[in-house]
Coordinates of N, CA and C in Angstrom, one line a residue:
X327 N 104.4 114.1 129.9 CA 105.1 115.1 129.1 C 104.2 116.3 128.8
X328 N 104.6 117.2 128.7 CA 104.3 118.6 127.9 C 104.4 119.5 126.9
X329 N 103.6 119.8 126.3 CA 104.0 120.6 125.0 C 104.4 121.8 124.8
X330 N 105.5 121.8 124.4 CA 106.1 123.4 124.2 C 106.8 123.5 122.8
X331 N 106.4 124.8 122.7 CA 107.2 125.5 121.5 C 109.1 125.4 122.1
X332 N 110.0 124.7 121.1 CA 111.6 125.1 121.4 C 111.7 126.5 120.7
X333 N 112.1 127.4 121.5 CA 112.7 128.7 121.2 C 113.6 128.8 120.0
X334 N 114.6 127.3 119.9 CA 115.9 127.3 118.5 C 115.1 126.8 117.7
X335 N 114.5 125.6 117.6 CA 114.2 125.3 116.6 C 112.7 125.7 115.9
X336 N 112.2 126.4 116.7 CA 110.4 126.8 116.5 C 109.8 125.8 116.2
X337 N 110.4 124.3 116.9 CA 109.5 123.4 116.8 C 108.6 123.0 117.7
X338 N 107.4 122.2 117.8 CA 106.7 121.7 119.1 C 107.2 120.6 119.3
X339 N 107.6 120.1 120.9 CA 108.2 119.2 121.0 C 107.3 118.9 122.7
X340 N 107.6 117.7 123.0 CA 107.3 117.3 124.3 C 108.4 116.7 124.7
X341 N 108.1 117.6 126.4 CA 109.0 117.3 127.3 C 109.3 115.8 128.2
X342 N 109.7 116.0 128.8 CA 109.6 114.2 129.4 C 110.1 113.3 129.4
X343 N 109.8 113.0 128.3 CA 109.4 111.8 127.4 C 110.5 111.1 126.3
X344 N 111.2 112.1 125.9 CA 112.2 111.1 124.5 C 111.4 110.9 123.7
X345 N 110.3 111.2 123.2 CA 109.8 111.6 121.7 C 110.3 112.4 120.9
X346 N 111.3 113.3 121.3 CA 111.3 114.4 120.4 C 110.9 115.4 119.9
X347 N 110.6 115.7 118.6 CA 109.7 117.1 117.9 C 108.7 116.1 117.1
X348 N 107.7 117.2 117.1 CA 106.3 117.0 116.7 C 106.2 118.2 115.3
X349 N 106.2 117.3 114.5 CA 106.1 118.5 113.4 C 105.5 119.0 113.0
X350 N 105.4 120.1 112.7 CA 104.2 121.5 112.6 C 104.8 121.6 111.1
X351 N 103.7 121.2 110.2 CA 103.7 121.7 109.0 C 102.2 122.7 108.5
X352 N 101.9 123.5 108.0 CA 100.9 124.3 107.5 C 100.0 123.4 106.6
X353 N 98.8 123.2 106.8 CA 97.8 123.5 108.2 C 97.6 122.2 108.8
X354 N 98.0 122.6 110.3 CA 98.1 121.5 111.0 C 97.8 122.1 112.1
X355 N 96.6 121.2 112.9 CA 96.0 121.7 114.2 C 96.1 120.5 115.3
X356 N 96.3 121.4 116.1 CA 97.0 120.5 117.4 C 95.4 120.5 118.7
X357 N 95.2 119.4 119.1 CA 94.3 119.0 120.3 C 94.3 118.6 121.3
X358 N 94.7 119.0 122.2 CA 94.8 118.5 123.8 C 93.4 117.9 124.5
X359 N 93.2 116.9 124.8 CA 92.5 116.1 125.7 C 92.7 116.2 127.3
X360 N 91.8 116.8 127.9 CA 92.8 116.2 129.5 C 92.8 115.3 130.2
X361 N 93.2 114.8 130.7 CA 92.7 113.3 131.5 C 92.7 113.4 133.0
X362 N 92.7 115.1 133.8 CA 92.2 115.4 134.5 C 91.1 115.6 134.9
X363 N 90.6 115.3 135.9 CA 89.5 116.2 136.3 C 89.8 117.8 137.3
X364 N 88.4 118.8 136.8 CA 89.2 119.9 136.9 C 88.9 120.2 138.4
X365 N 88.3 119.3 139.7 CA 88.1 119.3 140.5 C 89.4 118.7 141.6
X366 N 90.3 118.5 140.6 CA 91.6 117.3 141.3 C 92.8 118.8 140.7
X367 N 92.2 119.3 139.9 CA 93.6 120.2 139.3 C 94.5 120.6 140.4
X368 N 95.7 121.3 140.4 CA 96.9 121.6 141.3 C 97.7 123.1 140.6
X369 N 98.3 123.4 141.1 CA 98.9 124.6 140.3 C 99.9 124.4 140.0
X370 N 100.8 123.2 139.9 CA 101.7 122.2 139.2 C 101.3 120.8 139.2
X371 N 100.3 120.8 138.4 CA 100.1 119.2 137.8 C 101.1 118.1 137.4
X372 N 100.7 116.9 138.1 CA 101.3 116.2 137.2 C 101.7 115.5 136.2
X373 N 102.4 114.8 135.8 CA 103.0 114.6 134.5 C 101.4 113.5 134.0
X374 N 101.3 112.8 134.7 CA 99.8 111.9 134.6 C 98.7 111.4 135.7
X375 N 97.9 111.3 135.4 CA 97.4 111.0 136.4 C 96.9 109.0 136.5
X376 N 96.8 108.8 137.5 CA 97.0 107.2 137.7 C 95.4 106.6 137.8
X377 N 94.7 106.4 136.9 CA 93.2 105.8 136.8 C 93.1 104.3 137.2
X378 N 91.8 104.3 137.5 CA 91.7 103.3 139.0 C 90.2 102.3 138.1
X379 N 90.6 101.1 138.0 CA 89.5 100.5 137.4 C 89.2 100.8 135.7
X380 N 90.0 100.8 135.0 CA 89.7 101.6 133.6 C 88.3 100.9 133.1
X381 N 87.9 99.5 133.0 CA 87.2 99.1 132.6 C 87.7 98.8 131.2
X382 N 86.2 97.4 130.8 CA 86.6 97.7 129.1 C 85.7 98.1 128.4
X383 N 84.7 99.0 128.8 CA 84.1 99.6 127.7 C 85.0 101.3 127.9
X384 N 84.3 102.2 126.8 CA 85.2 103.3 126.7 C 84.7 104.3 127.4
X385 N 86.0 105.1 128.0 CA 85.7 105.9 129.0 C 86.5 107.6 128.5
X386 N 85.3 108.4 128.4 CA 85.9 109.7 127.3 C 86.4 110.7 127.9
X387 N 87.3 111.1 128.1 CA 88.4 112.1 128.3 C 88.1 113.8 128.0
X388 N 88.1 114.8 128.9 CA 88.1 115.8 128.6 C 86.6 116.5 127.7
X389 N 86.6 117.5 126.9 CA 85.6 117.8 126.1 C 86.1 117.7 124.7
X390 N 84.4 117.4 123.9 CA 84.4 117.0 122.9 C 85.3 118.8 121.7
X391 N 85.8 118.1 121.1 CA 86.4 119.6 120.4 C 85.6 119.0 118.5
X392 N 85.2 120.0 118.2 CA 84.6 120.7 117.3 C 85.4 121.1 115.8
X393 N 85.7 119.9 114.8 CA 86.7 120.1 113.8 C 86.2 120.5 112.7
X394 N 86.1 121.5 111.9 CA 86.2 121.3 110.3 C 87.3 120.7 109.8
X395 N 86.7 119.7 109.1 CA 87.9 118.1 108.6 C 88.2 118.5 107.1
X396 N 87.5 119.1 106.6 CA 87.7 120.1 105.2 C 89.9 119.9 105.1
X397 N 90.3 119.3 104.1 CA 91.6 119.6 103.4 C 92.7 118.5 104.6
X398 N 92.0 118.1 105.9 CA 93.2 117.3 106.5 C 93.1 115.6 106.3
X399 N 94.2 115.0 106.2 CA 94.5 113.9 105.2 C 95.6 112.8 105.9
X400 N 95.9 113.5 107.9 CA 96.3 112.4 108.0 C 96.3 112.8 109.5
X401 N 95.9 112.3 110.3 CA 96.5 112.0 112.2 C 97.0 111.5 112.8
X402 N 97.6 112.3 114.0 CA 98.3 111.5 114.8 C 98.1 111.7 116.3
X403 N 97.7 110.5 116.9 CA 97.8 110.8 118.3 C 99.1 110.2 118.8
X404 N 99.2 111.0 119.7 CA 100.1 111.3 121.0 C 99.6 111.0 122.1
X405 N 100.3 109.6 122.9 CA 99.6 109.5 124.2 C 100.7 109.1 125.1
X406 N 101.0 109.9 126.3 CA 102.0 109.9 127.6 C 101.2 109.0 128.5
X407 N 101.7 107.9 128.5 CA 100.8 106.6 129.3 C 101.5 105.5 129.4
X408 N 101.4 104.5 130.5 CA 101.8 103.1 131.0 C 100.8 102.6 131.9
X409 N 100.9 100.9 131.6 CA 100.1 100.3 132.5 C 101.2 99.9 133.3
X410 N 100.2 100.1 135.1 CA 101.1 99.9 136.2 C 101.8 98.7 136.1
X411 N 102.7 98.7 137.1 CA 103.0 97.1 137.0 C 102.6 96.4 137.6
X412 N 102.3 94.6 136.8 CA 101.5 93.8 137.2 C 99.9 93.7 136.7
X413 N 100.0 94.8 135.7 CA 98.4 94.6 135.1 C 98.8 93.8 134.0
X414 N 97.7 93.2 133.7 CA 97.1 92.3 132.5 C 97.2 92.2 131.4
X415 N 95.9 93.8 131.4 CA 95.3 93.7 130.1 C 96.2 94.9 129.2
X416 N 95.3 95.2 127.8 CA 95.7 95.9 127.1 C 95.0 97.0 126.9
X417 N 95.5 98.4 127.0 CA 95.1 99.1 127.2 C 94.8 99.9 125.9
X418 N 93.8 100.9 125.5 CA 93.3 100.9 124.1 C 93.0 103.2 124.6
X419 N 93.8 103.0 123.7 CA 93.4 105.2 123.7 C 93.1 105.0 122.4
X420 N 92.1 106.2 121.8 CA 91.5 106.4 120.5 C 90.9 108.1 120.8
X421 N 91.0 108.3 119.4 CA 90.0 109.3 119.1 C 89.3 109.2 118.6
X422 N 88.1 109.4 119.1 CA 86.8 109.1 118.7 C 85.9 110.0 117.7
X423 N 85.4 109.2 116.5 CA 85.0 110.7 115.7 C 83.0 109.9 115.8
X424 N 83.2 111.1 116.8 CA 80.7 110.9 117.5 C 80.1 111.4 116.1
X425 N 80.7 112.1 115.3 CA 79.4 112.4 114.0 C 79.5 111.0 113.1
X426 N 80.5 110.4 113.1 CA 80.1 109.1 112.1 C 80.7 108.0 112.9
X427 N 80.8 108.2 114.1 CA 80.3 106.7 115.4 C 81.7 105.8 114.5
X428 N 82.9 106.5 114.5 CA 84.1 105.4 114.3 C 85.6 106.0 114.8
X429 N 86.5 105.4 114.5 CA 87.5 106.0 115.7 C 88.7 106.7 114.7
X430 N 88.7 107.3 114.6 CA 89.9 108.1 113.6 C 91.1 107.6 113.5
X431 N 91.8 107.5 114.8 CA 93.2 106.6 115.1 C 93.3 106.3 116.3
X432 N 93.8 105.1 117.1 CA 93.9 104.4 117.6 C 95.1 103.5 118.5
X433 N 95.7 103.4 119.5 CA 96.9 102.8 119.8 C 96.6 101.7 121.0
X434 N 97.5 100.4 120.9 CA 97.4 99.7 122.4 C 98.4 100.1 122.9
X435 N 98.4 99.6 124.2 CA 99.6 99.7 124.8 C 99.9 98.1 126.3
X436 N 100.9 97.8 126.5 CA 100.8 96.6 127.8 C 101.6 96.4 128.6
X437 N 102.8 97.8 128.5 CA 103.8 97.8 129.5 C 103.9 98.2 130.4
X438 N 104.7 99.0 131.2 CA 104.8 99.6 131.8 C 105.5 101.1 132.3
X439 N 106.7 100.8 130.9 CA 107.2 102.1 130.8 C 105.9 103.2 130.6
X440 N 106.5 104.6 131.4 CA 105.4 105.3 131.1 C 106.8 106.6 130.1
X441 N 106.0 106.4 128.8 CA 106.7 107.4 127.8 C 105.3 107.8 126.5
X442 N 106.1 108.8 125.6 CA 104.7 109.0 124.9 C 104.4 107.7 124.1
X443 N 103.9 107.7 123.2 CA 103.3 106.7 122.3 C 102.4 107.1 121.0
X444 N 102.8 106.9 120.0 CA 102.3 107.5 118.7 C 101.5 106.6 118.0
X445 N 100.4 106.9 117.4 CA 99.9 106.1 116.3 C 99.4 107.2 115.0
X446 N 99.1 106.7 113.7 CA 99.1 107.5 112.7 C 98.0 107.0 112.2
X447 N 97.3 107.8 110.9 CA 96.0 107.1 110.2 C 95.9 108.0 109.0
X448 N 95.6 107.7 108.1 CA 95.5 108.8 106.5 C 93.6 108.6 106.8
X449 N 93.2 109.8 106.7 CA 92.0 110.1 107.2 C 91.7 111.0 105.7
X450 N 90.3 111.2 105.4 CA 89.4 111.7 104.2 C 87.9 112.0 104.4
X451 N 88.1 113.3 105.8 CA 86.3 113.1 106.0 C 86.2 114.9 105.8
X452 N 85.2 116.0 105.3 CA 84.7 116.9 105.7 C 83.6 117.0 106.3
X453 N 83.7 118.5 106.3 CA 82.7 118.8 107.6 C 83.2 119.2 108.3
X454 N 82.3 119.5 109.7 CA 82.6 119.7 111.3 C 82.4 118.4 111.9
X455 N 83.4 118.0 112.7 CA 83.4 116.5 113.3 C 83.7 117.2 114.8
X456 N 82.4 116.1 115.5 CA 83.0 116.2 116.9 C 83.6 115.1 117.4
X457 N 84.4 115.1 118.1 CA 85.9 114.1 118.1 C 86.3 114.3 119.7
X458 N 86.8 113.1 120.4 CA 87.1 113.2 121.8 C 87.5 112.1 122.1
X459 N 89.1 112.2 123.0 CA 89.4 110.9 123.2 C 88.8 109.9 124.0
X460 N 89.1 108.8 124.2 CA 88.8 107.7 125.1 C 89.6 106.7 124.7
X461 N 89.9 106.0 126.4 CA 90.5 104.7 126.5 C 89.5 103.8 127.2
X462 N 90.6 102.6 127.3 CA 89.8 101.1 127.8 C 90.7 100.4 127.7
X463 N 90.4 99.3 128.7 CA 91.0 98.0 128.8 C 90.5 97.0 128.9
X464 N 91.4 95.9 128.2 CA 90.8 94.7 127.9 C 90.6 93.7 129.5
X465 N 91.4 94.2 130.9 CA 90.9 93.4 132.3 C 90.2 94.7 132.7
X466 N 88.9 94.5 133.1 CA 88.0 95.7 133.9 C 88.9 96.1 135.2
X467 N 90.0 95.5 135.7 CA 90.6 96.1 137.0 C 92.1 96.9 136.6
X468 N 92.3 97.0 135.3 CA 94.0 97.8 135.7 C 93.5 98.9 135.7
X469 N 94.7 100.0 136.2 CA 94.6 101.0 136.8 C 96.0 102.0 135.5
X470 N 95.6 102.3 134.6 CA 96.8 102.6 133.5 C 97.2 104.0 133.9
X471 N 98.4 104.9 134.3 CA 99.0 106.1 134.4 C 98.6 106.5 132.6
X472 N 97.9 107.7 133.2 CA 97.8 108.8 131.9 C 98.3 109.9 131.8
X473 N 98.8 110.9 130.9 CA 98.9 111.8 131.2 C 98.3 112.4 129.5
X474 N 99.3 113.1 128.6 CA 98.4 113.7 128.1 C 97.9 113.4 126.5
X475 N 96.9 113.4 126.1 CA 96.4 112.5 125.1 C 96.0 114.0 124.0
X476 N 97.0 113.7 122.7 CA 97.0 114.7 121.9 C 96.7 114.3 120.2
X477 N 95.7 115.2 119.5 CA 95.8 114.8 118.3 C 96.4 115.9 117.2
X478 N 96.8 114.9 116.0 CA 98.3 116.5 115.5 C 97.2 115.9 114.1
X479 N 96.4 116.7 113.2 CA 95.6 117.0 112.1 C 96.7 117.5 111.1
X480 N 97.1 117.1 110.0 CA 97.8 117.8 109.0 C 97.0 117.3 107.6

């Protein structure tokens, strides 16, 4: 899926997928992860990309992004993903917060439908946090379809 502004409703919503709208309330900052590499990029990407071997320790996604956590009070990731069919294990996306080494919010997943997937968390940190997603799985061999891994700060 992908994120776009709807023209009627001025809301952010992702495509794709059957999630819906993403609600944008004041102050609320939005964070894209890619789960690309920028050496594989295309000039129509696709919807995810299909990782080979996830492993189970954690494997980090895209660049670290740089928060003042100052006044935000609750998260939500967004993750467009399924494990192929015939895998095992349980697959684990988080956002990872590296200035105090713990994970802000967190989701499993063990199917195979590939659709978004939401998890929430009431969060109470300031500062500047640097924060970056990563997944993992619980068999070192599945291969889990990703696509895009999002955090919504309000």
């Amino acid at each position: 899926g992908r994120l776009y502004m709807d023209s009627t409703s001025k809301k952010w919503k992702l495509s794709e997928n059957g999630l819906g709208y993403v609600n944008i309330a004041h102050p609320t900052i939005l964070l894209m992860f890619a789960t690309q590499n920028i050496a594989t990029a295309k000039v129509n990407p696709p919807a995810y990309v299909a990782l080979a071997n996830l492993n189970t320790t954690f494997f980090g996604f895209g660049c670290r992004h740089y928060v003042k956590m100052d006044n935000f009070t609750h998260a939500r990731l967004i993750v467009y993903a399924a494990d192929k069919a015939g895998q095992s294990g349980t697959t684990t996306v988080e956002i990872y917060n590296e200035t105090n080494a713990s994970s802000l919010v967190s989701l499993n997943f063990t199917d195979a439908t590939l659709h978004a997937r939401t998890a929430e968390a009431d969060i109470s940190l300031t500062g500047i946090n640097a924060l970056y997603a990563r997944a993992k799985s619980s068999n070192t061999t599945d291969d889990p379809n990703m696509g895009d891994i999002i955090l919504e700060l309000e």
